[in-house]
Amino acid sequence: MKINKIKNRSILFTHSVPLGWDLNLQLIIGNKYNYIIDTGLGSLSIEPIKEYIKHDNKSIIAINTHYHWDHIWGNSSLRDCTIISHKSCRKMIELDWEYMMNKNKNYIAGEVVMCLPNLTFEKELYFPEDKIRIVHTPGHTIDSISVFDEIEKTINVGDNIGDSIDEIIPILDCEKDVYINTLLKYKEMDFDICMSGHNTILKKQVIEKILNIL
């Protein structure tokens, strides 16, 4: 597991999954809250982040960028915290939980118990004290959301960018036009660093590159 300090308050925790892919979880240390973006494969995914902020008494807000198993299985380690998702994400976790568990159980890391998001939204949430904006950005999945840090000008797009430099277009669970609208929304945002669920840290230019390919 690698810990990479991106900017002053943004840290990326990258887990190398045995079958050859990386999984990124992000911590943003805010003024009022600490934000954990995605919770990984279980309690062992969350443990290093908890250790990193063990002397910080601020409340934790966890964010599920979408309903897929590798982004939500650590929720139960944060069951006493606010867990945010799009409103459709909560429903999709409930519907697909058993299927996701049975199909991907070899990836479980520590304790995994279904723990649903307890704060959902439709279009946008904003935390003014920390200048954190959470926006519905459908693409990879219809419930996908992105987390924009207005102070440090970073964005976490979940799996709305593909898993490697060579494959930057993700698998889409929506119409291409819906995804293009999300990319155009990204273009309007003032960020310079782009993080995602599995790829390396990228610059904003990747958005234009994807649009050109499409």
Short mmCIF file of N, CA and C in Angstrom, two decimals, residues 39 43 46 50 60 62 73-83 111-116 118:
data_model
loop_
_atom_site.label_atom_id
_atom_site.label_comp_id
_atom_site.label_asym_id
_atom_site.label_seq_id
_atom_site.Cartn_x
_atom_site.Cartn_y
_atom_site.Cartn_z
N THR A 39 -14.38 3.49 0.16
CA THR A 39 -13.98 2.74 1.35
C THR A 39 -13.36 1.39 1.05
N SER A 43 -12.52 -3.64 5.99
CA SER A 43 -11.90 -2.91 7.09
C SER A 43 -10.41 -2.70 6.90
N ILE A 46 -9.59 0.49 5.11
CA ILE A 46 -9.81 1.72 5.86
C ILE A 46 -8.78 1.91 6.97
N LYS A 50 -7.48 5.44 8.95
CA LYS A 50 -7.77 5.70 10.37
C LYS A 50 -6.49 5.93 11.16
N ILE A 60 -15.60 12.30 10.71
CA ILE A 60 -15.30 11.77 9.39
C ILE A 60 -16.57 11.75 8.55
N ALA A 62 -17.62 9.93 5.05
CA ALA A 62 -17.23 8.99 4.00
C ALA A 62 -18.11 9.23 2.78
N TRP A 73 -17.16 -1.62 0.25
CA TRP A 73 -17.08 -2.71 1.23
C TRP A 73 -16.51 -2.28 2.58
N GLY A 74 -15.80 -1.17 2.63
CA GLY A 74 -15.28 -0.70 3.92
C GLY A 74 -16.24 0.18 4.69
N ASN A 75 -17.45 0.37 4.17
CA ASN A 75 -18.42 1.26 4.85
C ASN A 75 -18.66 0.87 6.30
N SER A 76 -18.70 -0.43 6.58
CA SER A 76 -19.04 -0.86 7.93
C SER A 76 -17.98 -0.44 8.95
N SER A 77 -16.76 -0.17 8.51
CA SER A 77 -15.72 0.34 9.42
C SER A 77 -15.96 1.80 9.77
N LEU A 78 -16.89 2.43 9.06
CA LEU A 78 -17.22 3.84 9.31
C LEU A 78 -18.71 3.98 9.60
N ARG A 79 -19.27 2.94 10.20
CA ARG A 79 -20.73 2.88 10.39
C ARG A 79 -21.25 4.00 11.28
N ASP A 80 -20.40 4.56 12.14
CA ASP A 80 -20.83 5.64 13.03
C ASP A 80 -20.63 7.02 12.42
N CYS A 81 -20.20 7.06 11.18
CA CYS A 81 -19.93 8.33 10.50
C CYS A 81 -21.05 8.63 9.51
N THR A 82 -21.05 9.85 9.00
CA THR A 82 -21.90 10.18 7.86
C THR A 82 -21.32 9.53 6.62
N ILE A 83 -22.15 8.78 5.89
CA ILE A 83 -21.72 8.13 4.65
C ILE A 83 -22.62 8.67 3.53
N GLU A 111 -13.16 -7.15 7.61
CA GLU A 111 -14.61 -7.23 7.86
C GLU A 111 -15.37 -6.55 6.73
N VAL A 112 -16.39 -7.22 6.24
CA VAL A 112 -17.30 -6.64 5.25
C VAL A 112 -18.73 -6.96 5.68
N VAL A 113 -19.47 -5.93 6.03
CA VAL A 113 -20.88 -6.06 6.39
C VAL A 113 -21.62 -4.94 5.65
N MET A 114 -22.78 -5.25 5.12
CA MET A 114 -23.51 -4.21 4.39
C MET A 114 -23.81 -3.03 5.30
N CYS A 115 -23.37 -1.87 4.89
CA CYS A 115 -23.63 -0.63 5.62
C CYS A 115 -23.99 0.42 4.58
N LEU A 116 -25.24 0.80 4.54
CA LEU A 116 -25.73 1.68 3.49
C LEU A 116 -25.42 3.15 3.78
N ASN A 118 -26.01 6.90 4.63
CA ASN A 118 -27.08 7.45 5.47
C ASN A 118 -27.40 8.91 5.14
#
